[in-house]
Amino acid sequence: MRGSALDSDLVALREDGYVVLQGLLGDAELAAARNHADDLLSGIGWSDNDFDGRRTRRVYSLLSRVGAFDSLLLHPRVRNLVTASLGEVYQFGMLFLSAVDPGQGTQPLHFDAGVYPLPRDVEAETNVIWALDDFTADNGATLIAPGSHRWAADRRPKPSELVPAVMPAGSALVYSGRLWHAAGHNTSETTRRALICEHVLPWLRPADNHILGTGLDGLRRLTPGLRRLAGVALASDYLGFVAGQDPERWLHHADDRTHSKSSPT
Ligand SMILES: O=C(O)CCC(=O)C(=O)O
């Protein structure tokens, strides 16, 4: 990718709190992602709470069932932008598929990093909503409050400050974890599917516990890139080791596990 595209993506993300990267997926990639979404959603009922949405179907803890989402989760343009925003080392936060069905009302407004008791000016998360269907003003496109990542802690968006993130299927909305937003009201007759992928600083507890959700064998089966993002990576020399060892080594060399070191090297 040309440096200038990354620069302008990053400027938009920092200035507006979001950027829409249009048409990142080719037809075949999008079709495979949609098929995988349908497989995952098969037999899934509506959520049982107002935040997730009582006319919304969600599948969480996706890492053991990444399937055709692999290339979305590691898409170079998105990864370069998230890296420019958060730094070289980060991990997945929440990772879920969301199918907003007809009749679903607007989700409660929130900003994703609100789960952390951090000052508002810390960019703790940079997140992505992949549109698996066209996002339109009437099918529940994410409502965002541009610039709200810079707002003081006590300011809330007024309805007039919200705009729908309209984008064609195969696009990605990359946004600050400080940006106020919500899934929109789906007044259409079709479902709006999205893959939602949070990225958080490596020293924070991720919202989704990927280690438990994926299991040791599942972690071993992941590609190295996804395993790092699952949190199997040292955040720094002294942060994230297991039995005094690099978790990658611990995971793959069972014989070494009993030989704990007194400090990681
Ligand atoms: O589905 C969407 O458009 C946004 C969902 C969301 O922000 C959330 O559940 O945290």
Short mmCIF file of C-alpha atoms and ligand atoms in Angstrom, two decimals:
data_model
loop_
_atom_site.label_atom_id
_atom_site.label_comp_id
_atom_site.label_asym_id
_atom_site.label_seq_id
_atom_site.Cartn_x
_atom_site.Cartn_y
_atom_site.Cartn_z
CA MET A 1 0.00 0.00 0.00
CA ARG A 2 1.22 3.52 -0.75
CA GLY A 3 2.27 5.51 2.29
CA SER A 4 -0.02 8.37 1.29
CA ALA A 5 -3.14 6.19 1.56
CA LEU A 6 -2.14 5.12 5.06
CA ASP A 7 -1.39 8.73 5.93
CA SER A 8 -4.79 9.96 4.80
CA ASP A 9 -6.59 7.06 6.49
CA LEU A 10 -4.76 7.91 9.71
CA VAL A 11 -5.48 11.63 9.45
CA ALA A 12 -9.20 10.89 8.99
CA LEU A 13 -9.20 8.43 11.89
CA ARG A 14 -7.50 10.94 14.17
CA GLU A 15 -9.48 13.99 13.02
CA ASP A 16 -12.96 12.53 12.61
CA GLY A 17 -12.66 9.46 14.82
CA TYR A 18 -13.44 7.14 11.91
CA VAL A 19 -12.71 6.35 8.30
CA VAL A 20 -14.64 4.19 5.84
CA LEU A 21 -12.38 2.02 3.68
CA GLN A 22 -14.58 1.24 0.70
CA GLY A 23 -14.68 -1.97 -1.27
CA LEU A 24 -11.78 -3.80 0.36
CA LEU A 25 -13.13 -7.25 -0.49
CA GLY A 26 -13.40 -8.79 -3.93
CA ASP A 27 -16.54 -10.68 -4.96
CA ALA A 28 -15.19 -14.13 -4.10
CA GLU A 29 -13.85 -13.04 -0.71
CA LEU A 30 -17.12 -11.34 0.17
CA ALA A 31 -19.18 -14.35 -0.94
CA ALA A 32 -17.02 -16.67 1.19
CA ALA A 33 -17.35 -14.37 4.21
CA ARG A 34 -21.14 -14.23 3.77
CA ASN A 35 -21.39 -18.01 3.49
CA HIS A 36 -19.33 -18.40 6.63
CA ALA A 37 -21.54 -15.86 8.41
CA ASP A 38 -24.62 -17.85 7.43
CA ASP A 39 -23.05 -21.07 8.73
CA LEU A 40 -22.22 -19.43 12.04
CA LEU A 41 -25.69 -17.90 12.36
CA SER A 42 -27.50 -21.12 11.64
CA GLY A 43 -29.59 -22.03 14.67
CA ILE A 44 -28.69 -18.81 16.53
CA GLY A 45 -31.62 -16.97 18.11
CA TRP A 46 -32.08 -13.33 18.97
CA SER A 47 -30.14 -11.86 21.85
CA ASP A 48 -31.84 -11.59 25.20
CA ASN A 49 -30.92 -8.03 26.19
CA ASP A 50 -31.47 -4.50 24.97
CA PHE A 51 -27.81 -3.71 24.32
CA ASP A 52 -27.09 -6.67 22.04
CA GLY A 53 -30.59 -6.29 20.57
CA ARG A 54 -33.69 -8.43 20.88
CA ARG A 55 -34.00 -8.61 17.08
CA THR A 56 -30.27 -9.16 16.60
CA ARG A 57 -28.38 -12.44 16.36
CA ARG A 58 -24.81 -12.44 17.62
CA VAL A 59 -21.98 -14.95 17.63
CA TYR A 60 -19.10 -14.17 19.98
CA SER A 61 -15.64 -15.70 20.60
CA LEU A 62 -15.07 -16.40 16.93
CA LEU A 63 -11.42 -17.34 16.99
CA SER A 64 -11.97 -21.07 17.02
CA ARG A 65 -14.27 -20.64 14.00
CA VAL A 66 -12.50 -18.02 11.94
CA GLY A 67 -13.03 -19.78 8.60
CA ALA A 68 -13.37 -17.31 5.72
CA PHE A 69 -13.08 -14.34 8.11
CA ASP A 70 -9.33 -14.96 8.29
CA SER A 71 -8.48 -12.54 5.49
CA LEU A 72 -10.73 -9.84 6.94
CA LEU A 73 -9.17 -10.06 10.39
CA LEU A 74 -5.69 -9.75 8.90
CA HIS A 75 -6.47 -7.40 6.01
CA PRO A 76 -3.25 -5.45 5.33
CA ARG A 77 -4.87 -2.03 4.86
CA VAL A 78 -6.81 -2.36 8.10
CA ARG A 79 -3.85 -3.84 9.97
CA ASN A 80 -1.54 -1.03 8.83
CA LEU A 81 -4.01 1.56 9.99
CA VAL A 82 -4.64 -0.10 13.36
CA THR A 83 -0.88 -0.47 13.85
CA ALA A 84 -0.36 3.21 13.07
CA SER A 85 -3.05 4.04 15.61
CA LEU A 86 -2.16 1.66 18.47
CA GLY A 87 1.47 0.65 17.87
CA GLU A 88 3.05 -2.61 16.78
CA VAL A 89 1.64 -4.82 19.53
CA TYR A 90 -2.08 -5.08 20.24
CA GLN A 91 -4.67 -7.78 20.69
CA PHE A 92 -8.23 -8.53 19.77
CA GLY A 93 -10.88 -7.16 22.10
CA MET A 94 -14.39 -8.27 21.33
CA LEU A 95 -14.71 -10.23 18.12
CA PHE A 96 -18.20 -11.04 16.96
CA LEU A 97 -20.65 -11.47 14.15
CA SER A 98 -23.79 -9.39 14.35
CA ALA A 99 -26.94 -9.88 12.27
CA VAL A 100 -29.33 -6.97 12.78
CA ASP A 101 -32.72 -8.26 11.69
CA PRO A 102 -35.71 -6.22 10.42
CA GLY A 103 -37.48 -4.46 13.26
CA GLN A 104 -34.41 -4.05 15.45
CA GLY A 105 -34.46 -0.58 17.01
CA THR A 106 -31.44 1.66 17.55
CA GLN A 107 -28.91 0.26 19.98
CA PRO A 108 -28.04 2.29 23.09
CA LEU A 109 -25.32 4.81 22.19
CA HIS A 110 -21.91 4.02 23.61
CA PHE A 111 -18.18 4.13 22.94
CA ASP A 112 -16.36 0.81 23.04
CA ALA A 113 -13.45 1.93 25.24
CA GLY A 114 -15.99 2.92 27.89
CA VAL A 115 -15.32 -0.48 29.49
CA TYR A 116 -11.92 0.83 30.63
CA PRO A 117 -11.55 3.44 33.40
CA LEU A 118 -9.12 5.50 31.35
CA PRO A 119 -8.93 9.22 30.56
CA ARG A 120 -10.88 10.15 27.43
CA ASP A 121 -7.72 11.15 25.55
CA VAL A 122 -6.17 7.66 25.60
CA GLU A 123 -6.68 5.73 22.36
CA ALA A 124 -7.03 2.33 24.01
CA GLU A 125 -8.90 0.69 21.12
CA THR A 126 -9.17 1.05 17.38
CA ASN A 127 -12.01 -1.03 16.03
CA VAL A 128 -13.44 -2.26 12.76
CA ILE A 129 -16.93 -2.98 11.51
CA TRP A 130 -16.85 -5.03 8.32
CA ALA A 131 -20.01 -4.64 6.25
CA LEU A 132 -21.06 -8.07 4.98
CA ASP A 133 -24.19 -6.49 3.49
CA ASP A 134 -24.60 -2.98 2.10
CA PHE A 135 -25.00 -0.62 5.07
CA THR A 136 -27.87 1.75 4.29
CA ALA A 137 -29.67 4.46 6.23
CA ASP A 138 -32.68 2.17 6.68
CA ASN A 139 -31.17 -1.26 7.33
CA GLY A 140 -29.35 -0.46 10.56
CA ALA A 141 -26.06 1.02 9.33
CA THR A 142 -23.97 1.96 12.36
CA LEU A 143 -24.85 5.47 13.58
CA ILE A 144 -21.75 7.49 14.43
CA ALA A 145 -21.13 10.91 15.94
CA PRO A 146 -18.19 12.26 13.92
CA GLY A 147 -15.54 13.91 16.07
CA SER A 148 -17.03 12.57 19.30
CA HIS A 149 -13.79 10.75 20.16
CA ARG A 150 -12.52 14.16 21.26
CA TRP A 151 -15.50 15.05 23.41
CA ALA A 152 -15.32 15.59 27.15
CA ALA A 153 -16.43 12.70 29.33
CA ASP A 154 -19.81 14.23 30.17
CA ARG A 155 -20.96 15.03 26.61
CA ARG A 156 -23.51 12.77 24.90
CA PRO A 157 -24.54 12.85 21.22
CA LYS A 158 -27.75 14.62 20.25
CA PRO A 159 -29.83 12.88 17.53
CA SER A 160 -28.85 15.66 15.09
CA GLU A 161 -25.16 14.80 15.59
CA LEU A 162 -25.55 11.20 14.39
CA VAL A 163 -24.93 10.03 10.84
CA PRO A 164 -25.29 6.52 9.40
CA ALA A 165 -22.05 4.93 8.20
CA VAL A 166 -23.43 4.11 4.76
CA MET A 167 -21.07 1.82 2.85
CA PRO A 168 -21.18 -0.99 0.31
CA ALA A 169 -20.73 -4.60 1.41
CA GLY A 170 -17.05 -5.48 1.58
CA SER A 171 -16.10 -2.13 3.13
CA ALA A 172 -14.70 -1.55 6.59
CA LEU A 173 -15.52 1.22 9.06
CA VAL A 174 -12.38 1.77 11.15
CA TYR A 175 -13.10 3.89 14.21
CA SER A 176 -11.69 5.04 17.49
CA GLY A 177 -12.78 3.18 20.62
CA ARG A 178 -13.70 6.65 21.92
CA LEU A 179 -16.21 7.38 19.14
CA TRP A 180 -19.87 7.45 20.19
CA HIS A 181 -21.92 5.12 18.01
CA ALA A 182 -24.66 2.49 17.94
CA ALA A 183 -26.15 -0.03 15.54
CA GLY A 184 -28.99 1.76 13.73
CA HIS A 185 -32.70 1.06 13.47
CA ASN A 186 -33.42 -1.58 10.82
CA THR A 187 -36.64 -0.44 9.16
CA SER A 188 -35.94 -2.47 6.01
CA GLU A 189 -36.99 -6.01 5.21
CA THR A 190 -33.52 -7.49 5.11
CA THR A 191 -30.85 -8.41 7.64
CA ARG A 192 -27.71 -6.31 8.03
CA ARG A 193 -24.70 -8.52 8.83
CA ALA A 194 -21.37 -7.28 10.16
CA LEU A 195 -18.15 -8.72 11.49
CA ILE A 196 -17.03 -6.55 14.39
CA CYS A 197 -13.46 -6.64 15.48
CA GLU A 198 -11.98 -4.64 18.33
CA HIS A 199 -8.23 -4.12 18.76
CA VAL A 200 -6.97 -3.04 22.16
CA LEU A 201 -3.65 -2.08 23.70
CA PRO A 202 -1.70 -5.13 24.85
CA TRP A 203 -1.69 -4.21 28.52
CA LEU A 204 -5.47 -4.15 28.86
CA ARG A 205 -7.75 -7.07 29.60
CA PRO A 206 -9.65 -7.80 26.36
CA ALA A 207 -13.45 -7.81 26.55
CA ASP A 208 -13.58 -11.33 25.10
CA ASN A 209 -11.44 -14.00 26.78
CA HIS A 210 -9.89 -15.49 23.65
CA ILE A 211 -7.59 -17.88 25.47
CA LEU A 212 -10.47 -19.65 27.22
CA GLY A 213 -12.84 -19.32 24.27
CA THR A 214 -10.36 -20.82 21.81
CA GLY A 215 -8.66 -23.39 24.02
CA LEU A 216 -5.04 -24.55 23.75
CA ASP A 217 -5.58 -26.83 20.76
CA GLY A 218 -7.59 -24.14 19.00
CA LEU A 219 -4.79 -21.63 19.63
CA ARG A 220 -2.23 -24.03 18.19
CA ARG A 221 -4.31 -24.37 15.03
CA LEU A 222 -4.47 -20.61 14.42
CA THR A 223 -2.07 -18.91 12.07
CA PRO A 224 0.78 -17.17 13.95
CA GLY A 225 -0.71 -13.78 13.07
CA LEU A 226 -4.09 -14.59 14.57
CA ARG A 227 -2.49 -16.27 17.58
CA ARG A 228 -0.62 -13.07 18.41
CA LEU A 229 -3.85 -11.11 18.18
CA ALA A 230 -5.54 -13.67 20.42
CA GLY A 231 -3.13 -12.49 23.11
CA VAL A 232 -0.53 -15.25 22.79
CA ALA A 233 2.31 -12.79 22.49
CA LEU A 234 4.49 -10.95 24.90
CA ALA A 235 3.34 -7.37 25.18
CA SER A 236 6.88 -6.56 26.32
CA ASP A 237 9.71 -8.57 27.90
CA TYR A 238 7.95 -8.78 31.23
CA LEU A 239 4.31 -8.72 30.24
CA GLY A 240 2.35 -11.78 29.18
CA PHE A 241 4.73 -14.67 29.80
CA VAL A 242 3.72 -18.09 31.09
CA ALA A 243 5.88 -20.17 33.44
CA GLY A 244 8.60 -17.63 32.79
CA GLN A 245 8.52 -18.30 29.07
CA ASP A 246 7.35 -16.75 25.86
CA PRO A 247 3.79 -18.12 25.44
CA GLU A 248 4.46 -19.15 21.82
CA ARG A 249 7.25 -21.44 23.01
CA TRP A 250 5.21 -22.73 25.95
CA LEU A 251 2.32 -23.57 23.65
CA HIS A 252 4.38 -25.56 21.18
CA HIS A 253 7.01 -27.23 23.35
CA ALA A 254 5.20 -29.20 26.02
CA ASP A 255 8.50 -30.69 27.27
CA ASP A 256 9.78 -27.26 28.22
CA ARG A 257 6.80 -26.37 30.33
CA THR A 258 8.11 -27.74 33.59
CA HIS A 259 11.40 -25.90 33.26
CA SER A 260 10.19 -22.53 34.41
CA LYS A 261 12.68 -19.77 34.43
CA SER A 262 12.83 -17.29 37.25
CA SER A 263 12.55 -14.44 34.76
CA PRO A 264 11.62 -14.27 31.07
CA THR A 265 14.46 -14.01 28.61
O1 LIG B 1 -23.60 -3.37 14.87
C1 LIG B 1 -23.20 -2.20 14.89
O2 LIG B 1 -23.35 -1.43 13.96
C2 LIG B 1 -22.48 -1.69 16.11
C3 LIG B 1 -22.52 -2.64 17.29
C4 LIG B 1 -21.79 -2.10 18.47
O3 LIG B 1 -21.28 -1.02 18.46
C5 LIG B 1 -21.66 -2.90 19.68
O4 LIG B 1 -22.43 -3.84 19.89
O5 LIG B 1 -20.77 -2.59 20.50
#
